[in-house]
Coordinates of C-alpha atoms and ligand atoms in Angstrom, one line a residue:
M1 CA 150.8 51.4 58.8
D2 CA 153.9 53.2 60.0
D3 CA 154.2 52.8 63.7
R4 CA 155.1 56.4 64.3
L5 CA 151.7 57.5 62.9
K6 CA 149.4 55.2 64.9
S7 CA 149.6 57.6 67.9
G8 CA 148.9 60.7 65.8
S9 CA 145.7 61.7 64.1
L10 CA 147.1 62.8 60.8
N11 CA 144.6 61.1 58.5
A12 CA 145.2 63.1 55.4
V13 CA 148.9 63.0 55.5
R14 CA 149.3 59.3 56.2
L15 CA 152.5 57.8 54.9
A16 CA 151.8 56.2 51.5
A17 CA 152.1 52.4 51.8
S18 CA 154.9 52.0 49.3
E19 CA 156.8 55.2 49.0
G20 CA 156.3 58.4 50.9
M21 CA 155.9 61.5 48.8
V22 CA 158.1 64.5 49.7
G23 CA 156.8 68.1 49.6
Y24 CA 159.8 70.4 49.1
F25 CA 159.2 74.1 50.1
S26 CA 161.6 76.9 49.2
M27 CA 161.1 80.7 49.0
E28 CA 163.3 80.7 45.9
I29 CA 164.0 78.2 43.2
A30 CA 166.3 78.7 40.2
I31 CA 164.1 76.8 37.7
E32 CA 165.4 78.0 34.3
P33 CA 167.9 80.7 33.4
S34 CA 165.1 82.8 31.8
M35 CA 162.9 82.8 34.9
P36 CA 164.1 85.4 37.5
T37 CA 162.7 83.4 40.5
Y38 CA 165.9 83.2 42.6
S39 CA 168.5 85.5 44.1
G40 CA 171.5 83.4 44.7
G41 CA 172.9 80.3 46.4
L42 CA 169.7 79.1 48.2
G43 CA 167.6 79.2 45.0
V44 CA 170.3 77.6 42.9
L45 CA 170.6 74.8 45.4
A46 CA 166.8 74.3 45.4
G47 CA 166.8 74.1 41.6
D48 CA 169.7 71.7 41.5
T49 CA 168.1 69.6 44.2
L50 CA 164.9 69.3 42.1
R51 CA 166.9 68.6 38.9
S52 CA 168.6 65.7 40.7
A53 CA 165.3 64.5 42.2
A54 CA 163.9 64.4 38.6
D55 CA 167.0 62.5 37.4
M56 CA 166.6 60.0 40.3
G57 CA 162.8 59.6 39.9
L58 CA 162.1 60.6 43.5
P59 CA 158.4 61.0 44.4
L60 CA 158.5 64.8 45.1
A61 CA 156.5 67.9 44.5
A62 CA 157.9 71.4 45.2
V63 CA 156.3 74.7 46.2
T64 CA 157.6 78.2 45.8
L65 CA 156.3 81.7 45.0
V66 CA 155.9 82.9 41.4
H67 CA 157.9 86.2 42.0
R68 CA 156.3 88.1 39.0
K69 CA 158.9 90.9 39.3
G70 CA 161.8 88.6 40.0
Y71 CA 164.7 89.7 42.3
F72 CA 166.3 92.6 40.4
K73 CA 168.5 93.4 37.4
Q74 CA 171.7 95.1 38.4
I75 CA 172.9 98.2 36.5
L76 CA 176.4 99.4 37.2
D77 CA 177.7 102.9 36.1
A78 CA 181.3 103.7 35.2
D79 CA 182.2 104.1 38.9
G80 CA 180.5 100.9 40.0
K81 CA 177.5 102.6 41.4
Q82 CA 174.6 100.0 41.5
T83 CA 171.0 100.7 40.6
E84 CA 168.3 98.2 40.3
E85 CA 165.5 97.4 37.9
P86 CA 162.6 94.9 38.2
Q87 CA 162.7 91.8 36.1
P88 CA 159.0 91.2 35.2
W89 CA 158.1 87.9 33.6
D90 CA 154.7 86.5 32.6
P91 CA 153.9 83.1 34.0
A92 CA 150.7 82.9 31.9
A93 CA 152.8 83.0 28.7
R94 CA 154.6 79.8 29.6
L95 CA 153.0 77.8 32.3
P96 CA 149.7 76.0 32.9
Q97 CA 147.5 77.1 35.7
E98 CA 146.1 74.7 38.2
E99 CA 142.4 74.5 38.8
P100 CA 142.2 74.7 42.6
R101 CA 142.4 78.0 44.6
V102 CA 143.1 78.1 48.2
V103 CA 142.7 80.8 50.8
V104 CA 145.0 82.1 53.6
T105 CA 144.3 84.8 56.1
I106 CA 146.6 87.8 56.2
E107 CA 145.9 90.7 58.6
G108 CA 142.4 89.3 59.0
R109 CA 141.7 89.4 55.2
P110 CA 141.1 86.4 53.1
V111 CA 143.8 86.1 50.4
H112 CA 143.1 83.8 47.5
V113 CA 146.1 81.9 46.1
R114 CA 146.5 80.1 42.8
A115 CA 149.3 78.0 41.4
W116 CA 151.2 77.8 38.1
R117 CA 152.8 74.4 37.4
Y118 CA 156.3 73.9 36.0
D119 CA 157.3 70.3 35.2
M120 CA 161.0 69.8 35.8
E121 CA 162.2 66.9 33.6
G122 CA 165.0 64.6 34.5
V123 CA 167.5 62.7 32.4
T124 CA 165.3 59.6 32.2
G125 CA 162.1 61.5 31.5
H126 CA 160.7 61.5 35.1
T127 CA 159.1 64.9 36.0
I128 CA 158.9 66.8 39.3
P129 CA 156.0 69.3 39.5
I130 CA 156.9 72.7 40.9
Y131 CA 153.9 74.8 42.1
M132 CA 154.5 78.5 41.9
L133 CA 152.0 80.3 44.2
D134 CA 150.4 83.6 43.0
T135 CA 148.1 86.1 44.8
D136 CA 147.6 88.4 41.8
L137 CA 143.9 87.6 41.5
E138 CA 140.9 90.0 41.1
A139 CA 139.2 88.6 44.2
N140 CA 142.1 89.9 46.4
D141 CA 142.5 93.3 48.0
P142 CA 144.9 95.4 45.9
R143 CA 147.5 95.3 48.8
D144 CA 147.5 91.5 48.6
R145 CA 147.8 91.2 44.8
T146 CA 151.4 92.2 44.9
L147 CA 152.5 89.7 47.7
T148 CA 154.0 87.3 45.3
D149 CA 155.8 89.9 43.1
Q150 CA 159.2 90.6 44.6
L151 CA 161.7 88.1 46.0
Y152 CA 163.2 89.6 49.3
G153 CA 161.5 92.9 48.5
G154 CA 159.5 95.2 50.7
D155 CA 159.6 95.4 54.5
T156 CA 159.2 92.7 57.2
N157 CA 155.4 92.9 57.0
Y158 CA 155.7 92.0 53.3
R159 CA 158.1 89.2 54.2
L160 CA 155.8 87.7 56.8
A161 CA 152.9 87.8 54.5
Q162 CA 154.9 86.0 51.8
E163 CA 155.9 83.4 54.3
I164 CA 152.2 82.8 55.1
V165 CA 151.5 82.3 51.4
L166 CA 154.4 79.9 51.0
G167 CA 154.0 77.8 54.1
I168 CA 150.3 77.8 54.8
G169 CA 149.1 78.5 51.2
G170 CA 151.6 75.9 49.9
L171 CA 150.4 73.2 52.2
R172 CA 146.8 73.9 51.5
M173 CA 147.5 73.9 47.7
L174 CA 149.2 70.5 47.9
D175 CA 146.1 69.2 49.8
A176 CA 143.8 70.8 47.2
L177 CA 145.7 69.0 44.5
E178 CA 145.2 65.8 46.4
Y179 CA 148.8 65.0 47.2
D180 CA 149.5 62.5 49.9
I181 CA 152.7 64.0 51.4
S182 CA 154.5 62.1 54.0
V183 CA 157.6 64.3 54.4
Y184 CA 157.7 68.0 54.3
H185 CA 161.1 69.5 53.6
M186 CA 161.6 73.1 54.6
N187 CA 164.5 74.5 52.7
E188 CA 165.5 77.3 55.2
G189 CA 163.1 78.9 57.7
H190 CA 161.0 80.8 55.2
A191 CA 158.6 77.9 55.0
A192 CA 158.4 77.2 58.7
L193 CA 154.7 78.3 58.9
L194 CA 153.7 75.2 57.1
T195 CA 154.0 73.5 60.5
M196 CA 151.0 75.6 61.6
A197 CA 148.9 74.5 58.7
L198 CA 149.9 70.9 59.3
L199 CA 148.9 71.3 63.0
E200 CA 145.5 72.5 61.9
K201 CA 145.1 69.4 59.8
T202 CA 146.2 67.2 62.6
L203 CA 143.4 68.8 64.7
S204 CA 140.9 68.2 61.9
G205 CA 139.2 71.6 62.4
G206 CA 139.8 71.9 66.1
A207 CA 141.3 75.2 67.4
L208 CA 145.1 75.6 67.5
S209 CA 144.7 76.4 71.1
S210 CA 143.5 72.9 71.8
A211 CA 146.7 71.3 70.5
Q212 CA 148.4 68.9 72.8
E213 CA 151.9 67.5 72.9
R214 CA 150.9 64.5 70.9
D215 CA 149.6 66.7 68.1
F216 CA 152.9 68.6 68.0
D217 CA 154.6 65.3 67.9
A218 CA 152.5 64.1 65.0
V219 CA 153.5 67.2 63.0
R220 CA 157.1 66.7 63.9
Q221 CA 157.0 63.1 62.5
H222 CA 156.5 64.6 59.0
C223 CA 158.9 67.5 59.0
V224 CA 162.5 67.9 57.9
F225 CA 164.3 71.2 58.2
T226 CA 167.5 72.4 56.5
T227 CA 169.1 75.5 58.0
H228 CA 171.4 77.5 55.8
T229 CA 172.5 80.4 58.1
P230 CA 175.5 80.3 60.3
V231 CA 174.8 83.5 62.3
P232 CA 171.8 84.3 64.6
A233 CA 171.2 87.7 62.8
G234 CA 170.6 85.8 59.5
H235 CA 167.5 84.1 60.8
D236 CA 164.0 85.4 60.0
R237 CA 162.4 87.2 63.0
F238 CA 159.2 89.1 63.5
S239 CA 157.8 91.0 66.5
I240 CA 155.0 89.4 68.5
E241 CA 152.8 92.5 67.6
Q242 CA 153.5 92.0 64.0
S243 CA 152.8 88.3 64.1
E244 CA 149.6 88.8 66.0
R245 CA 148.5 91.4 63.5
I246 CA 149.4 89.6 60.3
L247 CA 149.4 85.9 61.1
G248 CA 146.8 86.1 63.8
R249 CA 146.6 85.8 67.6
E250 CA 146.0 82.1 67.9
A251 CA 148.8 81.0 65.7
T252 CA 151.1 83.4 67.4
Q253 CA 150.2 82.1 70.8
T254 CA 150.7 78.6 69.6
I255 CA 154.2 79.5 68.3
E256 CA 155.0 81.0 71.8
R257 CA 153.7 77.8 73.4
I258 CA 156.0 75.5 71.4
G259 CA 159.0 77.7 72.0
G260 CA 159.1 79.3 68.5
C261 CA 160.0 82.6 70.0
H262 CA 163.6 83.7 70.8
E263 CA 164.6 86.9 72.6
G264 CA 161.0 88.1 72.4
L265 CA 160.7 87.6 68.7
V266 CA 158.9 85.1 66.5
N267 CA 161.8 83.2 65.0
M268 CA 161.2 81.0 61.9
T269 CA 164.3 78.9 62.7
Y270 CA 163.1 78.1 66.2
I271 CA 159.6 77.2 64.8
A272 CA 161.2 74.8 62.3
L273 CA 163.6 73.4 64.9
R274 CA 160.8 72.7 67.4
L275 CA 158.6 70.9 64.9
S276 CA 161.0 68.8 62.8
R277 CA 162.1 65.3 63.4
F278 CA 165.3 65.8 61.4
V279 CA 167.4 69.0 61.1
N280 CA 170.6 69.5 59.2
G281 CA 173.2 72.1 58.3
V282 CA 174.6 72.2 54.8
A283 CA 178.3 71.2 55.3
M284 CA 180.2 69.4 58.1
Q285 CA 181.4 72.6 59.6
H286 CA 178.0 74.3 59.3
G287 CA 176.6 71.3 61.2
K288 CA 179.0 72.0 64.0
V289 CA 178.4 75.8 64.0
S290 CA 174.6 75.1 64.1
R291 CA 175.0 72.7 67.1
E292 CA 176.8 75.4 68.9
M293 CA 174.1 77.9 68.1
F294 CA 171.3 75.6 69.0
P295 CA 172.8 73.2 71.6
E296 CA 169.5 71.7 72.6
Y297 CA 169.1 70.1 69.1
D298 CA 170.6 67.2 67.4
I299 CA 171.6 68.8 64.1
A300 CA 173.1 66.6 61.4
A301 CA 175.1 67.7 58.4
I302 CA 174.4 67.0 54.7
T303 CA 176.9 68.8 52.5
N304 CA 175.4 70.7 49.6
G305 CA 176.1 69.9 46.0
V306 CA 175.4 71.2 42.5
H307 CA 173.6 69.5 39.5
A308 CA 176.4 68.1 37.5
G309 CA 174.6 68.2 34.1
T310 CA 173.6 71.8 34.6
W311 CA 177.0 73.2 35.7
T312 CA 179.4 71.4 33.4
A313 CA 180.2 73.5 30.3
P314 CA 179.1 72.1 26.9
A315 CA 182.6 71.0 25.7
M316 CA 183.3 69.3 29.0
Q317 CA 179.9 67.6 28.9
A318 CA 180.9 66.2 25.5
T319 CA 184.1 64.9 26.9
F320 CA 182.3 63.2 29.8
D321 CA 179.7 61.8 27.4
K322 CA 182.5 60.2 25.3
H323 CA 184.5 58.7 28.2
L324 CA 182.0 58.3 31.0
P325 CA 178.7 57.7 29.2
R326 CA 176.6 57.1 32.4
W327 CA 177.8 60.2 34.3
R328 CA 174.5 62.0 34.1
E329 CA 172.5 59.1 35.6
D330 CA 175.3 58.2 38.1
N331 CA 177.5 61.2 39.0
M332 CA 179.8 58.9 40.8
H333 CA 181.2 57.9 37.4
L334 CA 183.0 61.3 37.4
R335 CA 185.5 59.6 39.8
Y336 CA 186.8 57.9 36.6
A337 CA 187.8 61.2 35.2
I338 CA 191.3 59.9 36.1
D339 CA 191.0 57.8 33.0
I340 CA 190.1 60.7 30.6
P341 CA 193.2 61.7 28.5
Q342 CA 194.4 65.0 30.1
E343 CA 194.7 66.7 26.7
E344 CA 191.0 66.3 26.2
I345 CA 190.2 67.9 29.5
V346 CA 192.5 70.8 28.7
A347 CA 191.0 71.2 25.3
A348 CA 187.4 71.1 26.7
H349 CA 188.3 73.7 29.3
A350 CA 190.0 75.9 26.7
D351 CA 186.7 75.9 24.8
G352 CA 184.9 77.1 28.0
K353 CA 187.5 79.9 28.4
R354 CA 187.1 81.0 24.8
V355 CA 183.3 81.3 25.2
L356 CA 183.8 83.2 28.5
L357 CA 186.3 85.7 27.0
A358 CA 184.0 86.3 24.0
E359 CA 181.2 87.2 26.4
V360 CA 183.6 89.5 28.3
K361 CA 184.5 91.2 25.1
K362 CA 180.8 91.6 24.2
R363 CA 180.0 93.1 27.5
S364 CA 183.0 95.3 28.2
G365 CA 184.7 95.8 24.9
I366 CA 187.9 94.5 26.4
E367 CA 189.7 91.6 24.7
L368 CA 191.4 89.3 27.3
R369 CA 194.0 86.7 26.4
E370 CA 193.4 83.0 26.3
D371 CA 196.9 82.2 27.4
V372 CA 196.8 84.4 30.5
F373 CA 195.9 83.0 33.9
T374 CA 192.3 84.0 34.8
I375 CA 190.8 84.2 38.2
G376 CA 187.0 84.2 38.9
F377 CA 185.3 85.8 41.9
A378 CA 181.5 85.9 41.7
R379 CA 178.9 85.8 44.4
R380 CA 176.3 87.7 46.1
V381 CA 178.0 90.8 47.5
A382 CA 177.8 90.8 51.3
T383 CA 180.4 92.2 53.6
Y384 CA 181.3 88.9 55.1
K385 CA 182.2 87.6 51.6
R386 CA 185.0 90.2 51.5
G387 CA 184.8 90.9 47.8
D388 CA 187.7 93.3 48.0
L389 CA 190.1 91.3 50.1
L390 CA 192.3 90.8 47.1
F391 CA 193.1 94.5 47.2
T392 CA 194.3 94.6 50.9
E393 CA 197.8 95.1 49.6
A394 CA 197.0 96.2 46.0
D395 CA 200.6 97.0 45.1
R396 CA 201.7 93.5 46.0
L397 CA 199.0 92.1 43.7
A398 CA 200.4 94.3 40.9
R399 CA 204.0 93.1 41.6
I400 CA 202.9 89.5 41.6
A401 CA 201.3 90.0 38.1
Q402 CA 204.5 91.6 36.9
N403 CA 206.9 89.0 38.3
A404 CA 205.2 85.7 38.7
G405 CA 203.0 85.9 35.6
S406 CA 200.2 88.0 34.1
L407 CA 196.8 88.0 35.7
Q408 CA 193.2 88.5 34.5
I409 CA 190.6 88.8 37.2
L410 CA 186.8 88.7 36.6
Y411 CA 184.4 89.9 39.2
A412 CA 180.6 89.7 39.3
G413 CA 177.9 89.9 42.0
K414 CA 174.8 91.9 43.1
A415 CA 174.4 93.7 46.4
H416 CA 171.0 93.6 48.0
P417 CA 169.3 97.0 47.2
A418 CA 169.3 97.9 50.9
D419 CA 172.9 96.8 51.5
E420 CA 175.0 100.1 51.4
P421 CA 178.2 98.5 52.7
G422 CA 177.9 95.8 50.0
K423 CA 177.4 98.5 47.3
Q424 CA 180.5 100.2 48.6
I425 CA 182.5 97.0 48.0
I426 CA 181.5 97.0 44.4
R427 CA 182.7 100.7 44.0
H428 CA 186.0 99.8 45.7
V429 CA 186.6 96.9 43.2
F430 CA 185.9 99.4 40.3
E431 CA 188.3 101.9 41.8
E432 CA 191.1 99.3 42.1
A433 CA 190.4 98.0 38.6
H434 CA 190.9 101.5 37.2
R435 CA 194.0 102.1 39.2
L436 CA 195.8 98.8 38.8
S437 CA 194.9 97.6 35.3
S438 CA 198.1 97.5 33.2
G439 CA 199.8 95.3 30.7
S440 CA 200.2 92.4 33.1
L441 CA 197.0 92.9 35.2
H442 CA 193.4 93.2 34.0
I443 CA 190.5 93.5 36.4
I444 CA 186.9 93.6 35.1
Y445 CA 183.6 93.7 37.0
L446 CA 180.8 92.2 35.0
A447 CA 177.3 93.5 35.8
D448 CA 174.2 91.5 36.6
Y449 CA 175.5 88.2 37.9
E450 CA 173.0 85.4 37.3
W451 CA 172.8 81.8 36.2
R452 CA 174.2 82.1 32.7
L453 CA 177.1 84.4 33.7
G454 CA 177.7 82.1 36.6
A455 CA 178.0 79.1 34.3
L456 CA 180.3 80.9 31.9
L457 CA 182.6 82.0 34.7
T458 CA 182.8 78.7 36.5
G459 CA 183.3 76.9 33.2
G460 CA 185.9 79.2 31.8
V461 CA 188.3 80.7 34.4
D462 CA 191.5 78.9 35.6
L463 CA 191.0 79.5 39.3
W464 CA 188.0 80.1 41.5
L465 CA 188.7 82.4 44.4
N466 CA 186.6 82.5 47.6
N467 CA 187.6 84.4 50.7
P468 CA 184.7 84.9 53.1
L469 CA 185.1 85.6 56.8
R470 CA 184.9 82.4 58.8
P471 CA 182.5 80.9 59.8
Y472 CA 179.9 82.8 57.8
E473 CA 180.0 80.6 54.7
A474 CA 177.5 77.8 55.5
S475 CA 178.5 75.9 52.4
G476 CA 179.2 77.8 49.2
T477 CA 178.5 76.1 45.9
S478 CA 180.1 78.0 43.1
G479 CA 183.5 76.4 43.7
M480 CA 181.7 73.0 43.2
K481 CA 180.6 74.2 39.7
A482 CA 184.1 75.2 38.9
A483 CA 185.4 71.7 40.1
L484 CA 183.1 70.0 37.6
N485 CA 184.9 71.9 34.9
G486 CA 188.4 71.1 36.1
V487 CA 188.8 74.5 37.8
P488 CA 190.6 74.3 41.2
S489 CA 189.7 76.7 44.1
L490 CA 191.8 79.0 46.2
S491 CA 189.6 79.5 49.3
V492 CA 189.5 80.0 53.0
L493 CA 188.8 76.8 54.9
D494 CA 185.1 77.4 55.6
G495 CA 181.9 75.7 54.3
W496 CA 182.4 73.0 51.8
W497 CA 186.1 73.7 51.2
I498 CA 187.1 72.1 54.5
E499 CA 185.9 68.9 52.9
G500 CA 186.9 69.6 49.4
C501 CA 190.4 71.0 49.7
I502 CA 193.3 68.6 49.1
E503 CA 196.3 70.9 48.9
G504 CA 197.8 70.9 45.5
V505 CA 195.4 68.2 44.2
T506 CA 192.0 70.0 44.1
G507 CA 193.2 73.5 44.8
W508 CA 194.7 75.5 47.7
A509 CA 193.7 76.7 51.2
I510 CA 194.1 80.3 52.3
D511 CA 195.5 79.8 55.8
D512 CA 193.3 80.5 58.8
R513 CA 194.5 83.7 60.5
D514 CA 192.8 86.1 62.9
R515 CA 193.3 89.3 60.9
A516 CA 192.1 89.9 57.4
E517 CA 195.5 91.4 56.4
D518 CA 197.2 88.1 57.4
E519 CA 194.7 86.0 55.4
A520 CA 195.3 88.3 52.4
A521 CA 199.0 87.7 52.8
S522 CA 198.5 84.0 52.7
L523 CA 196.4 84.4 49.6
Y524 CA 199.2 86.4 47.9
D525 CA 201.8 83.8 49.0
K526 CA 199.9 80.9 47.5
L527 CA 199.3 82.8 44.3
E528 CA 202.9 83.9 43.9
S529 CA 204.8 80.8 45.1
K530 CA 202.5 77.9 44.2
I531 CA 199.7 78.6 41.8
L532 CA 201.2 80.9 39.1
P533 CA 204.5 78.9 38.9
L534 CA 202.5 75.7 38.4
Y535 CA 200.3 77.3 35.7
Y536 CA 203.0 79.0 33.8
Q537 CA 205.9 76.6 34.3
D538 CA 204.5 73.1 34.8
K539 CA 201.8 72.5 32.2
Q540 CA 201.9 68.8 33.0
G541 CA 201.3 69.4 36.7
W542 CA 198.4 71.8 36.0
R543 CA 196.7 69.3 33.7
K544 CA 196.9 66.6 36.4
L545 CA 195.4 69.1 38.9
M546 CA 192.5 69.7 36.6
Q547 CA 191.9 66.0 36.2
T548 CA 192.0 65.3 40.0
T549 CA 189.7 68.2 40.7
I550 CA 187.0 66.7 38.5
A551 CA 187.6 63.2 39.9
M552 CA 187.7 64.0 43.6
N553 CA 185.3 66.9 43.8
G554 CA 183.0 66.6 40.8
S555 CA 182.1 63.1 41.8
F556 CA 181.2 64.1 45.4
F557 CA 179.9 67.7 45.5
N558 CA 176.8 67.1 43.4
T559 CA 173.1 67.2 44.3
Q560 CA 172.7 63.5 43.4
R561 CA 175.0 62.4 46.2
M562 CA 173.4 65.0 48.4
L563 CA 169.8 63.8 47.7
E564 CA 170.8 60.2 48.3
Q565 CA 171.9 61.3 51.7
Y566 CA 168.6 63.1 52.3
V567 CA 166.8 59.9 51.2
S568 CA 168.8 57.7 53.6
N569 CA 169.0 60.0 56.6
A570 CA 166.1 62.4 56.4
Y571 CA 163.3 61.3 54.2
Y572 CA 163.0 57.6 54.8
P573 CA 165.7 56.6 57.3
E574 CA 163.9 53.3 58.1
K575 CA 163.2 52.5 54.5
K576 CA 166.7 53.0 53.2
A577 CA 167.4 49.5 52.1
S578 CA 164.1 49.0 50.2
Y579 CA 164.5 52.4 48.5
S580 CA 168.0 51.7 47.4
A581 CA 166.8 48.4 45.9
H582 CA 164.1 50.3 44.1
L583 CA 166.6 52.7 42.6
L584 CA 168.9 49.9 41.6
E585 CA 166.0 48.1 39.9
Q586 CA 165.1 51.3 38.0
S587 CA 168.7 51.8 36.8
F588 CA 168.9 48.2 35.5
A589 CA 165.5 48.6 33.8
R590 CA 166.9 51.4 31.7
Ligands
PLP601 C1 176.0 79.1 42.2 C2 175.4 80.5 42.2 C3 175.4 81.1 43.5 C4 175.8 80.5 44.8 O1 177.2 80.6 44.8 P1 178.0 80.6 46.3 O2 179.3 80.1 46.0 O3 177.2 79.7 47.1 O4 178.0 82.0 46.7 C5 174.8 82.4 43.5 N1 174.4 83.0 42.4 C6 174.5 82.4 41.2 C7 174.0 83.2 39.9 C8 175.0 81.1 41.1 O5 175.0 80.5 39.9

């Protein structure tokens, strides 16, 4: 038996003799394009992680909420005013339901929870089960039946109740399904309450108030936590009163006892930090920022990735299949894109661009040109992402399009329903699009950014633009999707781009400046003097850039490399050698 466990009393969660099973918990998971169970980067990352886990044959089971009404569908009127509609979907129409029911206590009421199962299949046929928790049961009080309806909807009471269902309900569900989990991975703080359920198990029925340091330590030996938020305000917090009322007095006191409160509030990040043996940020820079924010913790960095097979456009996939036949099983083969004839990369990308422009025409009625340089900017609309930075000196942008070469700019992104400043940014982009669009400059905002539109954009534009306020971008992943399609980025040096940018080889950096106006000026300079001249006047140079973008960044910024790092550093640090051997054996057996 694992030495670390001898001291603890965690009978039911004993490390399996050969391979420890991972339980992966995430509030949102982008499972399939037709299931509205995610809002943005966090959910897409979770889905991509599971797709790679399935490809690699990792022993893992995932837990999330069913989100019957989804996140929201975005409607934009002619002025860019956003309204929202629910996105109902019916799990019963497509997923099997699991037998067991579990119960959690919310506001003193018992809440029954069931699970729908989705089997995520990998490239070699291995599947990863995803359990989608659901409280819409007749046995429940009407107030509780809607707890698993709306992702990031409702007030903080609703959010805390959802986190009880996810963390505590999720752990009890995995137990009821008789999983023997050795590592619990909390993807962001939303799942932190699973530590309380694990503590209860450790005490085998004893009261939480009786827990000793060795019990906390036993929990800690099983928990891994990934933080995604670079600013304190982004972390989930609840008042003590709220926590005592909804979660219960004893659990709240236990959280206070372990130091899970910060500035007088129950803080999900602190709970997860206190009770995990491994903690990481999601890019090198985010690791540093997190260590500054939480100096008492040893916080590692594992840079995010994207699932290569999912985010490579169909024509580019066919090119990789022809020249790098094992790229799906081993994403590192993308390094050999340096050996793919450049004309084939260009032709595959041109196909992606045609498909994108056809979709733009369908949605907007506007016919854009295939031979005009096209920039993509699509992400969740939040003020720190500075969606309208490109219009800081709008007249300069218009002059660049006139003098250095025509421009087409495609925007997309949803603002959270409660985010008024975010909604204002969308209206501003609409205003500038009306004002500036001319023969040489076209700006279009596409409504309802989601998975499919994201794939079309990253697979079809010529340049991916990203200009958030530093250091707010923990990682960012959409530029990684673009890289797989040979699309370079122009981005501020934050998040993943600090690692991914090789100037003139994989894209360009917007220079670090203190003032937004100066960063915008750097953006214009690069566009005018480097990027547009290369695209319009040096076709050969642009082809080479597309090729090196795939080879350098596609081969690294994928979830397969990322998960291998979780395996070696977080899940089974002491078993690394034997697990690698196991993977190697599997890959030879194929
Ligand atoms: C990839 C993706 C995101 C995350 O992109 P970031 O660059 O991390 O902001 C968000 N939404 C959708 C629909 C995506 O496909």
